[in-house]
PDB file of C-alpha atoms in Angstrom:
ATOM      1  CA  UNK A  17      -8.943 -14.408 -10.025  1.00 63.00           C
ATOM      2  CA  UNK A  18     -11.529 -12.483 -12.053  1.00 77.00           C
ATOM      3  CA  UNK A  19      -9.329  -9.499 -12.951  1.00 80.00           C
ATOM      4  CA  UNK A  20      -9.276  -8.239 -16.528  1.00 88.00           C
ATOM      5  CA  UNK A  21      -5.932  -7.542 -18.213  1.00 90.00           C
ATOM      6  CA  UNK A  22      -6.456  -3.832 -17.524  1.00 89.00           C
ATOM      7  CA  UNK A  23      -7.187  -4.553 -13.853  1.00 89.00           C
ATOM      8  CA  UNK A  24      -4.060  -6.680 -13.566  1.00 92.00           C
ATOM      9  CA  UNK A  25      -1.944  -3.944 -15.159  1.00 93.00           C
ATOM     10  CA  UNK A  26      -3.278  -1.297 -12.750  1.00 94.00           C
ATOM     11  CA  UNK A  27      -2.860  -3.673  -9.786  1.00 94.00           C
ATOM     12  CA  UNK A  28       0.786  -4.390 -10.633  1.00 95.00           C
ATOM     13  CA  UNK A  29       1.649  -0.731 -11.281  1.00 96.00           C
ATOM     14  CA  UNK A  30       0.084   0.472  -8.030  1.00 97.00           C
ATOM     15  CA  UNK A  31       1.774  -2.217  -5.942  1.00 96.00           C
ATOM     16  CA  UNK A  32       5.132  -1.777  -7.657  1.00 96.00           C
ATOM     17  CA  UNK A  33       5.289   2.049  -7.669  1.00 96.00           C
ATOM     18  CA  UNK A  34       2.977   2.917  -4.776  1.00 97.00           C
ATOM     19  CA  UNK A  35       0.945   5.319  -6.907  1.00 97.00           C
ATOM     20  CA  UNK A  36      -0.923   5.885 -10.167  1.00 97.00           C
ATOM     21  CA  UNK A  37      -1.304   9.034 -12.279  1.00 98.00           C
ATOM     22  CA  UNK A  38      -4.045   9.233 -14.875  1.00 96.00           C
ATOM     23  CA  UNK A  39      -5.966  11.774 -16.941  1.00 97.00           C
ATOM     24  CA  UNK A  40      -9.283  13.140 -15.690  1.00 97.00           C
ATOM     25  CA  UNK A  41     -12.126  12.692 -18.158  1.00 95.00           C
ATOM     26  CA  UNK A  42     -14.398  15.341 -16.634  1.00 95.00           C
ATOM     27  CA  UNK A  43     -12.321  18.430 -17.429  1.00 97.00           C
ATOM     28  CA  UNK A  44     -15.420  20.641 -17.456  1.00 97.00           C
ATOM     29  CA  UNK A  45     -16.016  20.269 -13.711  1.00 98.00           C
ATOM     30  CA  UNK A  46     -12.290  20.477 -13.008  1.00 98.00           C
ATOM     31  CA  UNK A  47     -12.117  23.799 -14.860  1.00 98.00           C
ATOM     32  CA  UNK A  48     -15.158  25.015 -12.896  1.00 98.00           C
ATOM     33  CA  UNK A  49     -13.397  24.096  -9.645  1.00 98.00           C
ATOM     34  CA  UNK A  50     -10.317  26.065 -10.693  1.00 98.00           C
ATOM     35  CA  UNK A  51     -12.444  29.032 -11.726  1.00 97.00           C
ATOM     36  CA  UNK A  52     -14.359  28.951  -8.440  1.00 97.00           C
ATOM     37  CA  UNK A  53     -11.103  28.788  -6.469  1.00 97.00           C
ATOM     38  CA  UNK A  54      -9.590  31.787  -8.259  1.00 95.00           C
ATOM     39  CA  UNK A  55     -12.793  33.806  -7.957  1.00 94.00           C
ATOM     40  CA  UNK A  56     -12.928  33.244  -4.182  1.00 96.00           C
ATOM     41  CA  UNK A  57      -9.275  34.189  -3.677  1.00 94.00           C
ATOM     42  CA  UNK A  58      -9.623  37.368  -5.708  1.00 92.00           C
ATOM     43  CA  UNK A  59     -12.731  38.332  -3.772  1.00 91.00           C
ATOM     44  CA  UNK A  60     -10.837  37.972  -0.471  1.00 90.00           C
ATOM     45  CA  UNK A  61      -7.608  39.613  -1.571  1.00 86.00           C
ATOM     46  CA  UNK A  62      -6.428  42.834   0.015  1.00 72.00           C
ATOM     47  CA  UNK A  63      -3.702  43.462  -2.552  1.00 70.00           C
ATOM     48  CA  UNK A  64      -4.203  44.496  -6.151  1.00 71.00           C
ATOM     49  CA  UNK A  65      -3.928  42.211  -9.162  1.00 71.00           C
ATOM     50  CA  UNK A  66      -4.513  42.591 -12.877  1.00 69.00           C
ATOM     51  CA  UNK A  67      -7.957  41.474 -13.962  1.00 76.00           C
ATOM     52  CA  UNK A  68      -6.638  40.182 -17.271  1.00 78.00           C
ATOM     53  CA  UNK A  69      -4.458  37.515 -15.609  1.00 86.00           C
ATOM     54  CA  UNK A  70      -5.416  34.008 -16.691  1.00 93.00           C
ATOM     55  CA  UNK A  71      -6.476  31.569 -13.966  1.00 95.00           C
ATOM     56  CA  UNK A  72      -3.322  29.509 -14.520  1.00 96.00           C
ATOM     57  CA  UNK A  73      -1.099  32.573 -14.184  1.00 95.00           C
ATOM     58  CA  UNK A  74      -2.955  33.765 -11.099  1.00 95.00           C
ATOM     59  CA  UNK A  75      -2.648  30.442  -9.248  1.00 97.00           C
ATOM     60  CA  UNK A  76       0.974  29.859 -10.196  1.00 97.00           C
ATOM     61  CA  UNK A  77       1.874  33.396  -9.160  1.00 96.00           C
ATOM     62  CA  UNK A  78      -0.455  33.834  -6.195  1.00 94.00           C
ATOM     63  CA  UNK A  79       2.574  34.412  -3.941  1.00 95.00           C
ATOM     64  CA  UNK A  80       2.821  37.805  -5.663  1.00 93.00           C
ATOM     65  CA  UNK A  81      -0.682  38.756  -4.514  1.00 92.00           C
ATOM     66  CA  UNK A  82      -1.040  37.040  -1.122  1.00 92.00           C
ATOM     67  CA  UNK A  83       1.016  37.865   1.972  1.00 91.00           C
ATOM     68  CA  UNK A  84       2.491  34.825   3.736  1.00 92.00           C
ATOM     69  CA  UNK A  85       0.965  36.013   7.016  1.00 92.00           C
ATOM     70  CA  UNK A  86      -2.487  35.841   5.394  1.00 92.00           C
ATOM     71  CA  UNK A  87      -1.972  32.542   3.601  1.00 94.00           C
ATOM     72  CA  UNK A  88      -3.220  30.002   6.148  1.00 94.00           C
ATOM     73  CA  UNK A  89      -6.290  32.040   7.071  1.00 95.00           C
ATOM     74  CA  UNK A  90      -7.185  32.408   3.394  1.00 95.00           C
ATOM     75  CA  UNK A  91      -6.563  28.691   2.815  1.00 96.00           C
ATOM     76  CA  UNK A  92      -8.901  27.728   5.665  1.00 97.00           C
ATOM     77  CA  UNK A  93     -11.610  30.073   4.401  1.00 97.00           C
ATOM     78  CA  UNK A  94     -11.268  28.729   0.869  1.00 98.00           C
ATOM     79  CA  UNK A  95     -11.448  25.067   1.823  1.00 97.00           C
ATOM     80  CA  UNK A  96     -14.425  25.732   4.100  1.00 97.00           C
ATOM     81  CA  UNK A  97     -16.139  27.527   1.236  1.00 98.00           C
ATOM     82  CA  UNK A  98     -15.475  24.712  -1.243  1.00 98.00           C
ATOM     83  CA  UNK A  99     -16.520  21.971   1.189  1.00 97.00           C
ATOM     84  CA  UNK A 100     -19.820  23.764   1.814  1.00 97.00           C
ATOM     85  CA  UNK A 101     -20.781  22.918  -1.781  1.00 95.00           C
ATOM     86  CA  UNK A 102     -22.105  19.326  -1.894  1.00 91.00           C
ATOM     87  CA  UNK A 103     -21.074  18.964  -5.540  1.00 96.00           C
ATOM     88  CA  UNK A 104     -17.402  19.440  -4.560  1.00 98.00           C
ATOM     89  CA  UNK A 105     -17.079  16.000  -2.935  1.00 97.00           C
ATOM     90  CA  UNK A 106     -19.250  14.357  -5.583  1.00 97.00           C
ATOM     91  CA  UNK A 107     -17.102  15.713  -8.423  1.00 98.00           C
ATOM     92  CA  UNK A 108     -13.883  14.909  -6.564  1.00 98.00           C
ATOM     93  CA  UNK A 109     -14.950  11.291  -6.173  1.00 98.00           C
ATOM     94  CA  UNK A 110     -16.039  11.092  -9.812  1.00 97.00           C
ATOM     95  CA  UNK A 111     -12.665  12.424 -10.995  1.00 98.00           C
ATOM     96  CA  UNK A 112     -10.975   9.368  -9.466  1.00 97.00           C
ATOM     97  CA  UNK A 113     -13.852   6.854  -9.588  1.00 96.00           C
ATOM     98  CA  UNK A 114     -12.644   4.648 -12.475  1.00 94.00           C
ATOM     99  CA  UNK A 115      -9.361   3.898 -10.702  1.00 95.00           C
ATOM    100  CA  UNK A 116     -10.647   4.020  -7.131  1.00 96.00           C
ATOM    101  CA  UNK A 117     -13.024   1.175  -7.944  1.00 94.00           C
ATOM    102  CA  UNK A 118     -10.104  -0.885  -9.224  1.00 94.00           C
ATOM    103  CA  UNK A 119      -7.763  -0.069  -6.328  1.00 96.00           C
ATOM    104  CA  UNK A 120     -10.120   0.264  -3.337  1.00 96.00           C
ATOM    105  CA  UNK A 121     -13.413  -1.339  -4.368  1.00 94.00           C
ATOM    106  CA  UNK A 122     -16.938  -0.262  -5.234  1.00 94.00           C
ATOM    107  CA  UNK A 123     -18.217   0.185  -1.667  1.00 97.00           C
ATOM    108  CA  UNK A 124     -16.225   3.171  -0.515  1.00 97.00           C
ATOM    109  CA  UNK A 125     -15.952   5.500   2.470  1.00 98.00           C
ATOM    110  CA  UNK A 126     -14.738   9.030   1.737  1.00 98.00           C
ATOM    111  CA  UNK A 127     -13.130  11.621   3.968  1.00 97.00           C
ATOM    112  CA  UNK A 128     -15.777  14.105   5.115  1.00 97.00           C
ATOM    113  CA  UNK A 129     -13.757  17.212   4.273  1.00 97.00           C
ATOM    114  CA  UNK A 130     -11.289  17.556   1.419  1.00 98.00           C
ATOM    115  CA  UNK A 131      -8.012  19.267   2.314  1.00 97.00           C
ATOM    116  CA  UNK A 132      -6.114  21.953   0.420  1.00 97.00           C
ATOM    117  CA  UNK A 133      -2.377  22.668   0.352  1.00 96.00           C
ATOM    118  CA  UNK A 134      -0.898  25.930  -0.924  1.00 97.00           C
ATOM    119  CA  UNK A 135       2.881  26.112  -1.072  1.00 97.00           C
ATOM    120  CA  UNK A 136       4.595  29.353  -2.012  1.00 97.00           C
ATOM    121  CA  UNK A 137       8.148  29.415  -3.396  1.00 97.00           C
ATOM    122  CA  UNK A 138      10.769  29.517  -0.620  1.00 95.00           C
ATOM    123  CA  UNK A 139       8.096  29.319   2.099  1.00 93.00           C
ATOM    124  CA  UNK A 140       8.884  26.988   4.998  1.00 90.00           C
ATOM    125  CA  UNK A 141       5.525  27.510   6.747  1.00 86.00           C
ATOM    126  CA  UNK A 142       3.644  24.934   4.641  1.00 84.00           C
ATOM    127  CA  UNK A 143       5.884  21.884   4.952  1.00 88.00           C
ATOM    128  CA  UNK A 144       4.733  18.312   5.419  1.00 88.00           C
ATOM    129  CA  UNK A 145       7.744  16.421   6.790  1.00 90.00           C
ATOM    130  CA  UNK A 146       8.746  12.867   5.951  1.00 92.00           C
ATOM    131  CA  UNK A 147       5.971  10.630   7.299  1.00 93.00           C
ATOM    132  CA  UNK A 148       3.600   7.756   6.699  1.00 95.00           C
ATOM    133  CA  UNK A 149      -0.054   8.361   7.592  1.00 95.00           C
ATOM    134  CA  UNK A 150      -0.195   5.012   9.379  1.00 95.00           C
ATOM    135  CA  UNK A 151       2.479   6.234  11.808  1.00 92.00           C
ATOM    136  CA  UNK A 152      -0.111   8.727  13.093  1.00 91.00           C
ATOM    137  CA  UNK A 153      -2.852   6.116  13.519  1.00 93.00           C
ATOM    138  CA  UNK A 154      -4.465   6.019  10.070  1.00 95.00           C
ATOM    139  CA  UNK A 155      -5.722   2.707   8.754  1.00 97.00           C
ATOM    140  CA  UNK A 156      -3.312   0.912   6.377  1.00 96.00           C
ATOM    141  CA  UNK A 157      -6.360   0.280   4.175  1.00 97.00           C
ATOM    142  CA  UNK A 158      -6.693   3.950   3.214  1.00 97.00           C
ATOM    143  CA  UNK A 159      -5.531   5.495  -0.045  1.00 97.00           C
ATOM    144  CA  UNK A 160      -5.081   9.179  -0.907  1.00 98.00           C
ATOM    145  CA  UNK A 161      -6.388  10.983  -3.980  1.00 98.00           C
ATOM    146  CA  UNK A 162      -4.219  14.045  -4.722  1.00 98.00           C
ATOM    147  CA  UNK A 163      -5.533  16.634  -7.187  1.00 98.00           C
ATOM    148  CA  UNK A 164      -3.403  19.579  -8.384  1.00 98.00           C
ATOM    149  CA  UNK A 165      -4.846  22.809  -9.798  1.00 98.00           C
ATOM    150  CA  UNK A 166      -1.491  23.621 -11.422  1.00 98.00           C
ATOM    151  CA  UNK A 167       1.317  21.659 -13.055  1.00 98.00           C
ATOM    152  CA  UNK A 168       3.574  20.192 -10.364  1.00 98.00           C
ATOM    153  CA  UNK A 169       7.122  18.916 -10.621  1.00 97.00           C
ATOM    154  CA  UNK A 170      10.344  18.774  -8.609  1.00 96.00           C
ATOM    155  CA  UNK A 171      10.099  20.660  -5.303  1.00 97.00           C
ATOM    156  CA  UNK A 172       6.796  22.229  -6.353  1.00 97.00           C
ATOM    157  CA  UNK A 173       5.318  18.757  -5.975  1.00 97.00           C
ATOM    158  CA  UNK A 174       5.489  15.991  -3.345  1.00 97.00           C
ATOM    159  CA  UNK A 175       7.768  12.969  -2.990  1.00 97.00           C
ATOM    160  CA  UNK A 176       7.083   9.360  -2.094  1.00 97.00           C
ATOM    161  CA  UNK A 177       9.352   6.508  -1.022  1.00 96.00           C
ATOM    162  CA  UNK A 178       9.027   3.608  -3.488  1.00 96.00           C
ATOM    163  CA  UNK A 179       7.950   0.232  -2.060  1.00 96.00           C
ATOM    164  CA  UNK A 180      11.315  -1.394  -2.803  1.00 95.00           C
ATOM    165  CA  UNK A 181      12.961   0.991  -0.316  1.00 94.00           C
ATOM    166  CA  UNK A 182      10.698   0.134   2.630  1.00 93.00           C
ATOM    167  CA  UNK A 183      13.144  -2.440   4.032  1.00 93.00           C
ATOM    168  CA  UNK A 184      15.703   0.362   4.311  1.00 92.00           C
ATOM    169  CA  UNK A 185      13.125   2.660   5.954  1.00 91.00           C
ATOM    170  CA  UNK A 186      12.226   0.040   8.553  1.00 91.00           C
ATOM    171  CA  UNK A 187      15.888  -0.630   9.255  1.00 92.00           C
ATOM    172  CA  UNK A 188      16.578   3.082   9.820  1.00 90.00           C
ATOM    173  CA  UNK A 189      13.495   3.450  12.038  1.00 89.00           C
ATOM    174  CA  UNK A 190      14.916   0.782  14.331  1.00 89.00           C
ATOM    175  CA  UNK A 191      17.881   3.086  14.841  1.00 89.00           C
ATOM    176  CA  UNK A 192      15.431   5.674  16.236  1.00 86.00           C
ATOM    177  CA  UNK A 193      16.201   8.300  13.621  1.00 85.00           C
ATOM    178  CA  UNK A 194      14.145  11.492  13.440  1.00 87.00           C
ATOM    179  CA  UNK A 195      12.029  12.203  10.372  1.00 86.00           C
ATOM    180  CA  UNK A 196      14.607  14.746   9.197  1.00 88.00           C
ATOM    181  CA  UNK A 197      17.370  12.176   9.542  1.00 91.00           C
ATOM    182  CA  UNK A 198      15.279   9.608   7.678  1.00 90.00           C
ATOM    183  CA  UNK A 199      14.721  11.985   4.773  1.00 91.00           C
ATOM    184  CA  UNK A 200      18.408  12.873   4.539  1.00 91.00           C
ATOM    185  CA  UNK A 201      19.317   9.195   4.341  1.00 92.00           C
ATOM    186  CA  UNK A 202      16.628   8.455   1.757  1.00 92.00           C
ATOM    187  CA  UNK A 203      16.730  11.717  -0.215  1.00 92.00           C
ATOM    188  CA  UNK A 204      18.371  10.120  -3.241  1.00 93.00           C
ATOM    189  CA  UNK A 205      15.835   7.266  -3.259  1.00 94.00           C
ATOM    190  CA  UNK A 206      12.537   9.166  -3.125  1.00 96.00           C
ATOM    191  CA  UNK A 207      10.461   9.730  -6.253  1.00 96.00           C
ATOM    192  CA  UNK A 208       9.271  13.237  -7.008  1.00 97.00           C
ATOM    193  CA  UNK A 209       5.788  13.215  -8.482  1.00 98.00           C
ATOM    194  CA  UNK A 210       5.511  14.937 -11.844  1.00 98.00           C
ATOM    195  CA  UNK A 211       1.874  15.660 -12.589  1.00 98.00           C
ATOM    196  CA  UNK A 212       0.033  18.116 -14.825  1.00 98.00           C
ATOM    197  CA  UNK A 213      -3.211  19.986 -14.399  1.00 98.00           C
ATOM    198  CA  UNK A 214      -5.917  17.678 -15.728  1.00 98.00           C
ATOM    199  CA  UNK A 215      -4.331  14.637 -14.110  1.00 98.00           C
ATOM    200  CA  UNK A 216      -4.961  13.034 -10.737  1.00 98.00           C
ATOM    201  CA  UNK A 217      -2.769  11.004  -8.394  1.00 98.00           C
ATOM    202  CA  UNK A 218      -3.777   8.035  -6.241  1.00 98.00           C
ATOM    203  CA  UNK A 219      -1.073   6.926  -3.835  1.00 98.00           C
ATOM    204  CA  UNK A 220      -0.449   4.434  -1.053  1.00 97.00           C
ATOM    205  CA  UNK A 221      -0.336   6.510   2.127  1.00 96.00           C
ATOM    206  CA  UNK A 222       1.428   3.673   3.975  1.00 97.00           C
ATOM    207  CA  UNK A 223       4.571   4.673   2.092  1.00 97.00           C
ATOM    208  CA  UNK A 224       6.529   7.598   3.581  1.00 96.00           C
ATOM    209  CA  UNK A 225       5.963  10.843   1.694  1.00 96.00           C
ATOM    210  CA  UNK A 226       6.048  14.605   2.161  1.00 95.00           C
ATOM    211  CA  UNK A 227       7.443  17.802   0.670  1.00 95.00           C
ATOM    212  CA  UNK A 228      10.290  20.231   1.195  1.00 95.00           C
ATOM    213  CA  UNK A 229      10.671  23.976   0.648  1.00 95.00           C
ATOM    214  CA  UNK A 230       9.410  24.825  -2.824  1.00 97.00           C
ATOM    215  CA  UNK A 231      12.514  25.964  -4.728  1.00 97.00           C
ATOM    216  CA  UNK A 232      10.654  26.507  -7.994  1.00 97.00           C
ATOM    217  CA  UNK A 233       9.358  29.907  -9.101  1.00 97.00           C
ATOM    218  CA  UNK A 234       5.658  29.043  -8.899  1.00 98.00           C
ATOM    219  CA  UNK A 235       3.065  28.273  -6.217  1.00 98.00           C
ATOM    220  CA  UNK A 236       1.499  24.851  -5.737  1.00 98.00           C
ATOM    221  CA  UNK A 237      -2.229  24.354  -5.217  1.00 98.00           C
ATOM    222  CA  UNK A 238      -3.283  20.776  -4.524  1.00 98.00           C
ATOM    223  CA  UNK A 239      -6.218  19.024  -2.877  1.00 98.00           C
ATOM    224  CA  UNK A 240      -6.025  15.718  -1.024  1.00 98.00           C
ATOM    225  CA  UNK A 241      -8.664  13.342   0.255  1.00 98.00           C
ATOM    226  CA  UNK A 242      -8.634   9.838   1.748  1.00 98.00           C
ATOM    227  CA  UNK A 243     -10.734   6.888   0.616  1.00 98.00           C
ATOM    228  CA  UNK A 244     -11.081   3.321   1.864  1.00 97.00           C
ATOM    229  CA  UNK A 245     -13.284   0.276   1.596  1.00 97.00           C
ATOM    230  CA  UNK A 246     -16.291   0.657   3.906  1.00 96.00           C
ATOM    231  CA  UNK A 247     -15.725  -2.784   5.410  1.00 95.00           C
ATOM    232  CA  UNK A 248     -11.926  -2.674   5.771  1.00 96.00           C
ATOM    233  CA  UNK A 249     -10.539  -2.106   9.307  1.00 95.00           C
ATOM    234  CA  UNK A 250     -10.450   1.505  10.541  1.00 96.00           C
ATOM    235  CA  UNK A 251      -7.659   3.242  12.430  1.00 94.00           C
ATOM    236  CA  UNK A 252      -8.101   6.307  14.643  1.00 94.00           C
ATOM    237  CA  UNK A 253     -10.275   7.932  11.975  1.00 94.00           C
ATOM    238  CA  UNK A 254     -13.678   6.277  12.199  1.00 94.00           C
ATOM    239  CA  UNK A 255     -16.672   6.091   9.921  1.00 92.00           C
ATOM    240  CA  UNK A 256     -19.214   8.751  10.877  1.00 91.00           C
ATOM    241  CA  UNK A 257     -16.466  10.859  12.484  1.00 94.00           C
ATOM    242  CA  UNK A 258     -13.919  11.255   9.690  1.00 96.00           C
ATOM    243  CA  UNK A 259     -15.301   9.074   6.880  1.00 97.00           C
ATOM    244  CA  UNK A 260     -18.747   8.851   5.284  1.00 96.00           C
ATOM    245  CA  UNK A 261     -19.980   5.859   3.266  1.00 96.00           C
ATOM    246  CA  UNK A 262     -20.700   7.088  -0.258  1.00 97.00           C
ATOM    247  CA  UNK A 263     -21.340   3.959  -2.358  1.00 96.00           C
ATOM    248  CA  UNK A 264     -22.959   1.483   0.028  1.00 95.00           C
ATOM    249  CA  UNK A 265     -24.897  -1.171  -1.901  1.00 95.00           C
ATOM    250  CA  UNK A 266     -28.448  -2.322  -0.999  1.00 96.00           C
ATOM    251  CA  UNK A 267     -27.363  -5.848  -0.020  1.00 96.00           C
ATOM    252  CA  UNK A 268     -24.746  -4.440   2.376  1.00 95.00           C
ATOM    253  CA  UNK A 269     -27.176  -1.932   3.870  1.00 93.00           C
ATOM    254  CA  UNK A 270     -29.799  -4.643   4.439  1.00 95.00           C
ATOM    255  CA  UNK A 271     -27.174  -6.974   5.865  1.00 94.00           C
ATOM    256  CA  UNK A 272     -25.992  -4.343   8.330  1.00 90.00           C
ATOM    257  CA  UNK A 273     -29.497  -3.841   9.776  1.00 93.00           C
ATOM    258  CA  UNK A 274     -30.529  -7.500   9.644  1.00 93.00           C
ATOM    259  CA  UNK A 275     -31.335  -9.160  12.970  1.00 92.00           C
ATOM    260  CA  UNK A 276     -31.647 -12.908  13.388  1.00 92.00           C
ATOM    261  CA  UNK A 277     -35.042 -14.001  14.723  1.00 92.00           C
ATOM    262  CA  UNK A 278     -35.188 -15.028  18.336  1.00 89.00           C
ATOM    263  CA  UNK A 279     -36.266 -18.601  18.933  1.00 85.00           C
TER     264      UNK A 279
END
C-alpha cells in the first residue's frame, strides 16, 4: 500500500465514522457564494427586511422574511441561478478537492447540478426521511459533499447512521419496517452532524441519513452534490445524464478512444 500516514488516518476515519468534516481553505470564494445567495434572495423578496442585516443574520432568520408558500419556488430559482454560473461547480469541487482525491480518487465525475436545501424552523415541508441513496438506485461508489452556508447543529442539521449500526439496520429491514419505523428504532443511535460555516462535510451516502423537523430557532441553508470515480460502476444515474467527468486524465481519455488495429 502506498498510502501516507495522513492518507491512512483519513481512510480509517471515513470508514469508521462514515463521514469527514474539515475546514475550507478558500474562504474568499465561499464568502462570495454566501453574498451572492443573499443578494439573489433579497432581490426576489416580496416582504420587507432591514438593509443593515448581516448576511449571517439574514440567512439564519430568512424564515422571518420568506413565506413558506413561496419557499420552494424561491429555492428552485436560486439554485437554477447559481448553477448557471460555471464557476459555482468549479469552486464547489475545489472546496472539497483535497479530501475528495483521498476518498474518491483523482479521476472524478461530478453531479451536473448542485442541490440546495432550505429548512425553516418548525417546517415539515422540507423533510428528507430516513433513507440510503443506494435504496433508490444510486451507485454505492458515490459520495456526497455537503456544504452549509450557516452553522448547523442538532435538528438544524442532518443525521447519519454510523457504520457499526448497519447490521441492526439490515436486520430491521428484513422485518419490512417503514422508514419512519426504522428511524424510531434507530433514533438513539444516529449521529447528528455538527458543522460550522467555513467547514465542509463528505459522507458515505450508502449509510442511512436524513433530517427531521427543525426544532431550532434558525433556518438551515446547505448545498449537496454527489461525486464518484469516473471508472467505478454507475447506478441509475449515468455519466452524461447525471454526472460529468471533470478530472479525466490524458492517458484515460486516449485509452477510451483507442481502437485495436484490424488484422
